[in-house]
Amino acid sequence: MDHTKGMLGIREFFAIILVTIGTKLTDNTPTGLFNEVGNAAWITIIIMCLVSIIPIYLLTKVITSYENKNLVDIIYHLLGKHIGFFVILLLWLTETYSIVLSSAMYADIIETMYFVRTPILIIYIVLIGVAAYGAKKGIEYIGSAAWITLIGLNIALFVVLILSILQGRINYIFPIFGNGIPEILTEGTTNLSIFGEFLYFGFIVTSLRSINVYKKGIWIGLFYVSIVFMFALIGYVMLFDYVSIGNLNYPFHESIRYIQLGFLTNVESLFLPFWLVASFLRFSFYLYISALLFGALFKIKQFNYLVPSIAILIVFLGLIPEAPVFSLFNLREILVYITAPIFLLLPLVLWIAAKLKGEFKK
Amino acid sequence: MKNRPCISHFPFLIFVLLLLSGCWDQTNIDKRAYVIAIGLDKGEKNKINITYLISNPEFSKQEGPSSEPSHEIITFPANDFISAKNTANSIVAKEITYNMLSVMIVSEEFSKDPEFIRYMYDVTKDREIKHNNPLVVTKEDVSTFLTENKPKLETRIHKYFEFILENANKAGLIPSFKLHSYFSITESDAGLFLAPYATTQRTTSGKYTAGEDEFLAGELD
């Protein structure tokens, strides 16, 4: 038997990166950007990509200098037992908070855009139930499922993007800097949380086939996701113009309702399954990471068994916000301001600690 | 013997088919009334008059029409056209749906009203109204327009608007602007939205336009 069985190769790792971060362009993340910087939102993605090179480079440097240790062990090793515990707790809290918010948002998307009469509780239970099943199965299953669906997802996404760019108007992307360069720079750095998940990929590094997979996958993933994100934002703004897009909460779903595929007019039901699969995989990965971090906090080896209880907790927490369209949008703003500094500073702190301990000399 | 688990699992897939019917959101075609055109007129005291053109789905069958009329037109006052769906149910027995909506028609008087865009914003709030529906402006009230407008050959009214708008646009008689561009043009300042203009009133002067074909390129100022 192959000893690498059950480990993630570069394909699966890349697929996970794309599914977890790429699906963000289909929820209300772009609306937040468009509200702040107008039609230059796609330039902020470039800024974000360039800024996040620094933390990702530092993180990769730290992670590659250890063999067979994931980020949890590295944090405990470098920061000590007490500070390490605090840092992991912080990461677990932000991660779980973000699952609650985004899953509530996705349930809201499904409810408002597709299944109007179905109670939100049922939609939510199905969404989290499927995701919890995937997370319970483990990261290998999430990885291979992501890889299998990756081609379909990409084709669906590119059909949507090409159609919206073809049916849009090129002059809507001008003035090219939107509300001005200072806004672009500040928004580009404060909204870094879009790429904040790159931190969490460090936790599955021991499930990867080798450290090179991590090194290569994370860079390819970062640039691919940034390019796709950029084109998606260009597509939206070309289709809707910058004023209307600020009023649309879920631009992706509005654009698949608007575009026409030749003689087919109602194409949204064609793209819905792909989007659903991507969301299931995204939440599977999130739940897996949440269980892993919780397991690391309280020294639980078999953290797979934590997934169902975390899932139930998430369903009940996510049902609390009323009028989700507005409340989730504001709650997400808080999350954005918390996770951006964590994503920027934690790799730096780890790198400095590793440098002081002389880990890189070995 | 190796294949046996696969085959024995297969019948369970049939049960998955039951899920396809859905639970809450299942709807029957014959239980809904399909609005083909919504007409908006200015009413009294900040209210609007809404006209529905409801198509008879029986007319899309191949076997030929029954004795029922091809469509029904109703006009009633309302606050907006989302709550109007429920108001209309006092006359129409079936559930009103905008799924097959193919055109929105506004009277000229109402379209000049500064409050008009406020009523139009309901379009963005109703998920059934697609943003690629055309917006047509009529000279008279929409309720008169829809009752007067009787296409002789196209009794299947849900195809009539689609065809006439498509072909008139091909001929260059009308612009092809949709609800979607109505919002993006009106919201950004200094824009002018151009909508197709329709009427059932014959103009009194039936003369030909003088010298319509006698221009060379660049001559027209």
XYZ file of C-alpha atoms in Angstrom:
583
model
C 0.000 0.000 0.000
C 1.095 3.483 -0.817
C 2.250 5.241 2.322
C 0.969 8.575 1.063
C -2.605 7.302 1.029
C -4.932 9.594 2.903
C -2.609 12.544 2.454
C -3.405 15.612 0.405
C -1.492 16.232 -2.796
C -1.060 19.589 -4.438
C -4.249 19.191 -6.470
C -6.436 18.640 -3.435
C -4.716 21.404 -1.472
C -5.175 23.862 -4.323
C -8.823 22.808 -4.675
C -9.440 23.431 -0.970
C -7.870 26.893 -1.186
C -9.985 27.787 -4.182
C -13.217 26.474 -2.672
C -12.796 28.162 0.704
C -11.666 31.569 -0.526
C -13.161 31.615 -4.012
C -16.718 31.168 -2.744
C -16.405 34.486 -0.947
C -16.956 36.314 -4.205
C -20.462 34.869 -4.315
C -21.689 36.211 -0.959
C -21.859 39.817 0.213
C -18.087 40.349 0.507
C -17.932 42.248 -2.824
C -20.777 44.560 -1.764
C -18.732 45.780 1.186
C -15.857 46.590 -1.125
C -18.016 48.325 -3.700
C -19.639 50.481 -1.033
C -16.277 51.819 0.075
C -14.222 52.205 -3.071
C -16.812 52.390 -5.841
C -15.853 50.778 -9.100
C -12.187 50.370 -8.196
C -12.937 47.377 -5.960
C -10.973 45.105 -8.267
C -7.810 47.137 -7.665
C -8.140 46.602 -3.899
C -7.884 42.876 -4.583
C -4.481 43.454 -6.195
C -3.428 45.522 -3.165
C -4.695 42.787 -0.837
C -2.839 40.127 -2.773
C 0.397 42.150 -2.647
C 0.049 42.922 1.067
C -0.746 39.340 1.989
C 2.435 38.144 0.280
C 4.362 39.339 3.368
C 2.501 37.361 6.089
C 2.186 34.302 3.860
C 5.917 34.412 3.065
C 6.822 34.692 6.768
C 4.388 31.919 7.681
C 5.707 29.602 4.981
C 9.239 30.305 6.139
C 8.349 29.341 9.717
C 6.311 26.270 8.759
C 8.889 24.884 6.326
C 11.631 25.034 8.931
C 9.800 22.367 10.938
C 9.226 18.842 9.767
C 5.985 17.087 10.659
C 4.611 19.881 12.797
C 1.473 21.782 12.049
C 0.782 25.366 13.015
C -0.744 24.394 16.380
C 2.468 22.660 17.491
C 4.554 25.503 16.109
C 2.547 28.129 17.998
C 2.857 26.151 21.248
C 6.542 25.558 20.611
C 7.406 29.166 19.776
C 5.116 31.129 22.051
C 5.034 28.878 25.056
C 2.161 27.122 26.740
C 0.190 30.087 28.045
C 0.527 32.625 25.243
C 0.113 29.794 22.765
C -3.138 28.750 24.409
C -4.382 32.309 24.242
C -3.449 32.693 20.568
C -5.141 29.406 19.589
C -8.200 30.393 21.600
C -8.342 33.686 19.723
C -8.006 31.907 16.405
C -10.702 29.401 17.358
C -13.079 32.163 18.426
C -12.641 34.204 15.249
C -12.920 31.065 13.126
C -16.131 29.921 14.801
C -17.549 33.432 14.720
C -16.844 33.581 11.010
C -18.519 30.182 10.428
C -21.609 31.349 12.292
C -21.806 34.558 10.287
C -21.089 33.128 6.882
C -23.304 30.072 7.290
C -26.170 32.291 8.427
C -25.522 34.415 5.383
C -25.524 31.435 3.030
C -28.747 30.141 4.546
C -30.177 33.598 3.969
C -29.002 33.586 0.337
C -30.672 30.227 -0.266
C -33.823 31.376 1.458
C -34.207 34.761 -0.195
C -33.019 33.868 -3.668
C -34.136 30.301 -4.254
C -36.369 28.612 -1.690
C -38.632 31.365 -0.454
C -41.175 29.351 1.457
C -38.916 26.806 3.087
C -38.279 27.679 6.758
C -34.763 28.969 7.330
C -34.220 26.426 10.104
C -34.597 23.538 7.660
C -32.282 25.144 5.103
C -29.740 25.824 7.820
C -29.898 22.293 9.210
C -29.432 20.783 5.746
C -26.542 23.125 4.943
C -24.658 22.526 8.175
C -25.663 18.859 8.317
C -24.066 18.074 4.967
C -21.016 20.155 5.853
C -20.685 18.412 9.220
C -20.850 15.017 7.529
C -17.988 16.066 5.267
C -15.977 17.495 8.151
C -16.524 14.376 10.241
C -15.094 12.262 7.421
C -11.830 14.172 7.640
C -9.657 16.437 5.554
C -8.794 13.773 2.951
C -12.419 13.457 1.968
C -12.889 17.219 1.796
C -9.752 17.461 -0.330
C -10.725 14.807 -2.839
C -14.309 16.053 -3.033
C -12.973 19.548 -3.697
C -10.666 18.230 -6.411
C -13.434 16.243 -8.129
C -15.764 19.233 -8.257
C -13.042 21.773 -9.031
C -13.325 21.471 -12.814
C -17.089 21.813 -12.771
C -16.911 24.780 -10.406
C -14.317 26.502 -12.532
C -16.261 25.987 -15.740
C -19.463 27.301 -14.126
C -17.664 30.298 -12.667
C -15.910 31.185 -15.899
C -19.115 30.875 -17.919
C -20.734 33.343 -15.511
C -17.756 35.702 -15.627
C -17.368 35.632 -19.399
C -21.091 36.162 -19.920
C -21.267 39.049 -17.483
C -18.219 40.691 -19.019
C -19.658 40.232 -22.523
C -23.080 41.546 -21.560
C -21.706 44.380 -19.451
C -20.381 47.757 -20.490
C -16.693 48.444 -20.503
C -17.098 52.139 -19.645
C -18.558 51.275 -16.230
C -15.069 50.436 -14.962
C -13.997 54.058 -15.429
C -12.866 56.173 -13.595
C -10.344 53.493 -13.012
C -9.435 54.519 -9.444
C -13.032 54.921 -8.260
C -13.190 56.991 -5.111
C -9.451 57.676 -5.121
C -6.141 56.005 -4.421
C -6.103 56.670 -0.614
C -9.433 54.814 -0.239
C -8.119 51.920 -2.281
C -5.032 51.616 -0.112
C -6.871 51.782 3.223
C -9.636 49.421 2.141
C -7.106 47.070 0.599
C -5.377 46.641 3.929
C -8.382 46.701 6.273
C -10.287 44.130 4.241
C -7.384 41.696 4.322
C -9.626 39.226 6.132
C -10.764 38.011 2.715
C -7.408 36.270 2.524
C -7.303 35.620 6.281
C -8.093 31.933 5.737
C -4.571 31.448 4.429
C -3.557 31.329 8.072
C -5.759 28.295 8.641
C -4.136 26.304 5.860
C -1.124 26.065 8.151
C -3.139 23.812 10.442
C -3.520 21.056 7.862
C 0.145 21.020 6.921
C 0.683 17.601 8.522
C -2.051 16.145 6.319
C -0.160 17.214 3.213
C 2.018 14.793 1.300
C 5.118 16.913 1.770
C 6.140 20.400 2.799
C 6.706 21.292 -0.859
C 3.010 20.757 -1.499
C 2.262 23.455 1.043
C 4.894 25.777 -0.333
C 3.773 25.483 -3.941
C 0.045 25.151 -3.307
C -0.264 28.236 -1.155
C 1.401 30.518 -3.720
C -0.495 29.110 -6.692
C -3.681 29.339 -4.629
C -3.077 32.943 -3.627
C -2.453 34.180 -7.141
C -5.184 32.129 -8.772
C -7.781 33.218 -6.221
C -6.741 36.866 -6.574
C -7.049 36.745 -10.356
C -10.460 35.066 -10.235
C -11.646 37.511 -7.585
C -10.437 40.436 -9.645
C -12.244 39.287 -12.777
C -15.406 38.624 -10.795
C -15.406 42.165 -9.411
C -14.759 43.587 -12.887
C -17.635 41.479 -14.191
C -20.027 42.693 -11.527
C -19.201 46.331 -12.004
C -19.478 46.035 -15.778
C -22.899 44.477 -15.404
C -24.425 46.688 -12.719
C -22.418 49.919 -12.428
C -21.100 51.018 -9.079
C -24.259 52.635 -7.633
C -26.595 49.714 -8.206
C -24.088 47.171 -6.997
C -23.948 48.826 -3.587
C -27.662 48.135 -3.254
C -27.408 44.484 -4.256
C -26.498 42.274 -1.351
C -25.583 39.194 -3.320
C -24.153 40.382 -6.643
C -23.247 36.889 -7.858
C -26.809 35.665 -7.557
C -28.196 38.817 -9.110
C -25.867 38.439 -12.057
C -26.733 34.786 -12.688
C -30.356 35.869 -12.673
C -29.618 38.608 -15.180
C -27.313 36.986 -17.712
C -28.575 34.974 -20.649
C -26.907 31.908 -22.046
C -27.811 32.182 -25.725
C -31.502 31.372 -25.972
C -31.721 30.208 -22.343
C -32.999 32.999 -20.153
C -33.440 31.540 -16.657
C -29.997 30.119 -16.095
C -29.737 30.541 -12.339
C -30.963 27.001 -11.697
C -28.079 25.782 -13.839
C -25.465 27.399 -11.625
C -27.116 26.844 -8.251
C -25.937 23.215 -7.802
C -22.307 24.139 -8.423
C -22.524 26.967 -5.948
C -24.201 24.725 -3.376
C -21.481 22.086 -3.664
C -18.823 24.761 -3.232
C -20.567 26.100 -0.127
C -20.902 22.632 1.382
C -17.182 22.073 0.889
C -16.329 25.467 2.286
C -18.253 24.872 5.489
C -16.889 21.337 5.760
C -13.400 22.758 5.783
C -14.322 25.482 8.261
C -15.954 22.990 10.616
C -12.945 20.705 10.351
C -10.580 23.535 11.254
C -12.828 24.642 14.100
C -12.885 21.121 15.543
C -9.128 20.807 15.071
C -8.457 24.037 16.954
C -10.857 23.088 19.737
C -9.158 19.726 19.985
C -5.787 21.446 20.177
C -7.002 23.749 22.937
C -8.259 21.022 25.221
C -5.937 18.189 24.179
C -8.581 16.092 22.452
C -6.917 13.646 20.068
C -10.024 12.377 18.283
C -11.316 15.817 17.361
C -13.499 14.373 14.575
C -16.099 13.603 17.187
C -16.362 17.275 18.094
C -17.753 18.198 14.685
C -21.433 17.328 15.316
C -21.595 19.278 18.562
C -19.891 22.320 17.034
C -22.278 22.075 14.088
C -25.328 22.113 16.360
C -23.920 25.065 18.277
C -23.396 26.928 15.006
C -26.947 26.304 13.817
C -28.412 27.753 16.993
C -26.043 30.713 17.103
C -26.619 31.482 13.438
C -30.368 31.598 13.896
C -30.119 34.390 16.481
C -29.631 37.431 14.180
C -32.917 38.808 12.954
C -33.134 40.569 9.614
C -29.948 38.783 8.495
C -29.378 40.948 5.428
C -28.549 43.977 7.560
C -27.353 42.511 10.843
C -24.943 40.027 9.261
C -23.477 42.737 7.104
C -22.704 44.872 10.154
C -21.478 41.933 12.234
C -19.152 40.975 9.406
C -17.612 44.426 9.471
C -16.518 43.767 13.069
C -14.985 40.461 12.059
C -13.122 42.126 9.204
C -11.438 44.551 11.585
C -10.451 41.796 14.013
C -9.073 39.236 11.593
C -7.020 41.590 9.435
C -4.508 42.440 12.221
C -4.336 38.790 13.309
C -3.520 37.734 9.772
C -0.871 40.434 9.457
C 0.745 40.231 12.890
C 0.674 36.562 13.895
C 3.049 35.381 11.122
C 5.366 38.290 11.959
C 5.382 37.404 15.670
C 6.002 33.736 14.884
C 8.807 34.608 12.511
C 10.498 36.883 15.047
C 10.156 34.224 17.745
C 11.626 31.604 15.428
C 14.465 33.945 14.501
C 15.279 34.642 18.166
C 15.223 30.925 18.948
C 17.532 30.336 15.994
C 15.271 27.854 14.257
C 16.275 28.864 10.746
C 19.951 27.947 11.239
C 19.318 24.237 11.479
C -18.994 -11.302 -5.309
C -16.986 -8.134 -5.255
C -19.614 -6.107 -7.099
C -22.421 -7.058 -4.830
C -22.314 -4.154 -2.364
C -22.508 -1.712 -5.263
C -25.594 -3.307 -6.733
C -27.324 -3.710 -3.403
C -26.834 -0.015 -2.677
C -28.300 1.022 -5.971
C -32.027 0.751 -5.079
C -31.492 3.281 -2.318
C -30.809 5.906 -4.951
C -34.468 5.675 -5.936
C -35.408 7.133 -2.577
C -33.307 10.164 -3.391
C -35.775 10.907 -6.183
C -38.429 11.622 -3.577
C -36.346 14.534 -2.348
C -36.501 16.161 -5.780
C -40.138 17.070 -5.331
C -39.176 19.523 -2.593
C -41.197 20.248 0.477
C -42.278 23.814 0.976
C -41.425 25.410 -2.298
C -43.206 23.035 -4.602
C -45.754 24.790 -6.798
C -48.126 23.522 -9.428
C -48.357 25.269 -12.762
C -52.134 25.114 -12.807
C -52.372 26.718 -9.381
C -50.748 29.968 -10.407
C -51.862 32.973 -12.398
C -49.103 34.223 -14.648
C -48.838 37.983 -14.985
C -47.381 38.834 -18.380
C -47.426 42.614 -18.124
C -47.653 44.987 -15.188
C -49.012 48.435 -15.905
C -48.418 51.377 -13.592
C -50.642 54.462 -13.638
C -50.791 57.445 -11.379
C -53.665 57.123 -8.950
C -55.224 59.399 -6.399
C -53.463 60.558 -3.225
C -50.011 59.106 -3.800
C -51.405 55.723 -4.739
C -50.857 53.945 -7.979
C -53.230 52.100 -10.229
C -51.969 48.707 -11.212
C -53.047 46.841 -14.302
C -52.347 43.151 -14.668
C -52.389 41.295 -17.916
C -52.833 37.696 -16.868
C -52.309 35.071 -19.503
C -54.324 31.909 -19.818
C -51.782 29.066 -19.851
C -54.200 26.843 -21.742
C -53.398 28.803 -24.844
C -49.864 27.535 -25.028
C -51.075 24.004 -25.546
C -50.747 22.362 -28.918
C -54.305 21.026 -29.095
C -55.746 24.432 -29.751
C -57.585 26.898 -27.568
C -60.659 26.150 -25.545
C -63.605 28.534 -25.216
C -61.893 30.552 -22.465
C -60.477 33.956 -23.362
C -56.741 34.113 -23.964
C -56.068 36.641 -21.244
C -57.602 38.721 -18.527
C -56.950 42.376 -17.708
C -57.647 43.776 -14.253
C -56.999 47.244 -12.869
C -57.051 48.221 -9.224
C -55.500 50.827 -6.878
C -52.549 49.762 -4.724
C -49.649 51.101 -2.722
C -46.947 49.195 -4.565
C -46.776 46.247 -6.877
C -45.494 43.717 -4.346
C -48.488 43.945 -2.024
C -50.659 44.242 -5.125
C -50.162 40.515 -5.671
C -52.259 39.803 -2.607
C -54.822 42.493 -3.381
C -55.385 40.993 -6.798
C -56.324 37.699 -5.200
C -59.677 39.184 -4.265
C -60.611 38.863 -7.954
C -58.226 36.243 -9.286
C -58.594 32.836 -7.703
C -55.107 31.524 -8.426
C -51.891 32.635 -6.786
C -50.400 35.607 -8.622
C -46.838 35.176 -9.802
C -44.437 37.438 -11.693
C -42.293 34.550 -12.894
C -43.372 34.885 -16.522
C -43.428 38.668 -16.517
C -42.230 39.907 -19.885
C -42.808 43.646 -19.846
C -43.445 46.549 -17.469
C -45.569 49.340 -18.861
C -45.811 52.848 -17.427
C -48.012 55.705 -18.505
C -46.264 58.820 -19.705
C -47.877 60.874 -16.941
C -46.578 58.615 -14.197
C -43.098 58.235 -15.688
C -42.666 62.022 -15.497
C -43.524 61.975 -11.796
C -40.490 62.636 -9.543
C -41.745 59.902 -7.195
C -41.656 57.349 -9.990
C -38.261 55.857 -9.159
C -39.420 55.230 -5.597
C -42.116 52.906 -6.850
C -39.683 51.312 -9.280
C -37.328 50.356 -6.471
C -39.784 47.613 -5.557
C -38.456 45.819 -8.636
C -35.168 45.288 -6.854
C -36.968 43.892 -3.838
C -39.123 41.332 -5.578
C -37.062 38.341 -6.596
C -39.562 37.183 -9.195
C -39.141 40.269 -11.372
C -36.109 39.817 -13.555
C -34.011 42.799 -14.361
C -33.906 41.950 -18.043
C -37.549 42.836 -18.586
C -38.126 45.831 -20.856
C -39.774 49.020 -19.647
C -42.299 50.578 -22.026
C -43.899 54.016 -21.736
C -47.387 54.574 -23.131
C -49.030 57.799 -24.260
C -52.382 57.021 -22.650
C -53.116 55.271 -19.371
C -51.801 51.747 -19.298
C -55.204 50.311 -18.440
C -56.644 51.810 -21.637
C -53.578 50.797 -23.606
C -53.822 47.159 -22.599
C -57.568 46.896 -23.196
C -57.411 48.725 -26.535
C -54.387 46.813 -27.775
C -55.787 43.697 -29.405
C -53.311 41.850 -31.584
C -55.419 39.981 -34.112
C -53.083 37.148 -35.016
C -51.114 36.714 -31.836
C -53.743 35.484 -29.407
C -51.070 33.924 -27.229
C -50.428 37.175 -25.459
C -47.303 36.021 -23.604
C -45.508 35.722 -26.925
C -46.860 38.986 -28.342
C -44.810 41.372 -26.235
C -41.689 39.320 -26.547
C -41.912 39.214 -30.366
C -42.955 42.792 -30.972
C -40.250 44.217 -28.745
C -37.588 42.005 -30.258
C -38.513 42.709 -33.875
C -39.169 46.409 -33.442
C -35.756 46.648 -31.869
C -34.207 44.781 -34.795
C -35.848 47.230 -37.168
C -34.426 50.111 -35.183
C -37.783 51.576 -34.184
C -37.279 51.262 -30.427
C -34.280 51.132 -28.096
C -33.599 47.891 -26.275
C -33.248 49.142 -22.749
C -34.143 46.933 -19.831
C -35.133 47.573 -16.226
C -31.544 46.826 -15.301
C -30.195 49.749 -17.303
C -33.039 51.940 -16.065
C -31.552 51.706 -12.587
C -27.914 52.015 -13.544
C -28.585 55.012 -15.796
C -30.972 56.841 -13.466
C -28.887 56.299 -10.348
C -25.679 57.636 -11.804
C -26.178 61.340 -12.297
C -26.495 63.047 -15.668
C -27.993 60.087 -17.440
C -31.074 59.886 -19.622
C -32.948 56.641 -19.919
C -34.552 56.012 -23.278
C -37.614 53.776 -23.237
C -39.839 52.473 -26.053
C -42.949 54.607 -26.523
C -46.239 52.918 -27.321
C -49.785 53.983 -27.961
C -53.083 52.705 -29.347
C -54.305 56.137 -30.424
C -54.050 56.893 -34.106
C -52.473 60.217 -34.904
C -54.805 62.486 -36.835
C -52.283 63.503 -39.484
C -51.750 60.420 -41.603
C -49.142 62.048 -43.810
C -45.778 60.637 -44.820
C -42.742 62.205 -43.280
C -41.358 64.549 -45.898
C -38.124 63.426 -47.474
C -37.457 60.551 -45.128
C -35.163 58.835 -47.599
C -33.510 61.870 -49.109
C -30.698 62.410 -46.673
C -27.053 61.656 -47.208
C -24.806 60.700 -44.333
C -23.867 63.721 -42.270
C -26.589 65.945 -43.678
C -28.912 65.656 -40.708
C -28.273 68.164 -37.967
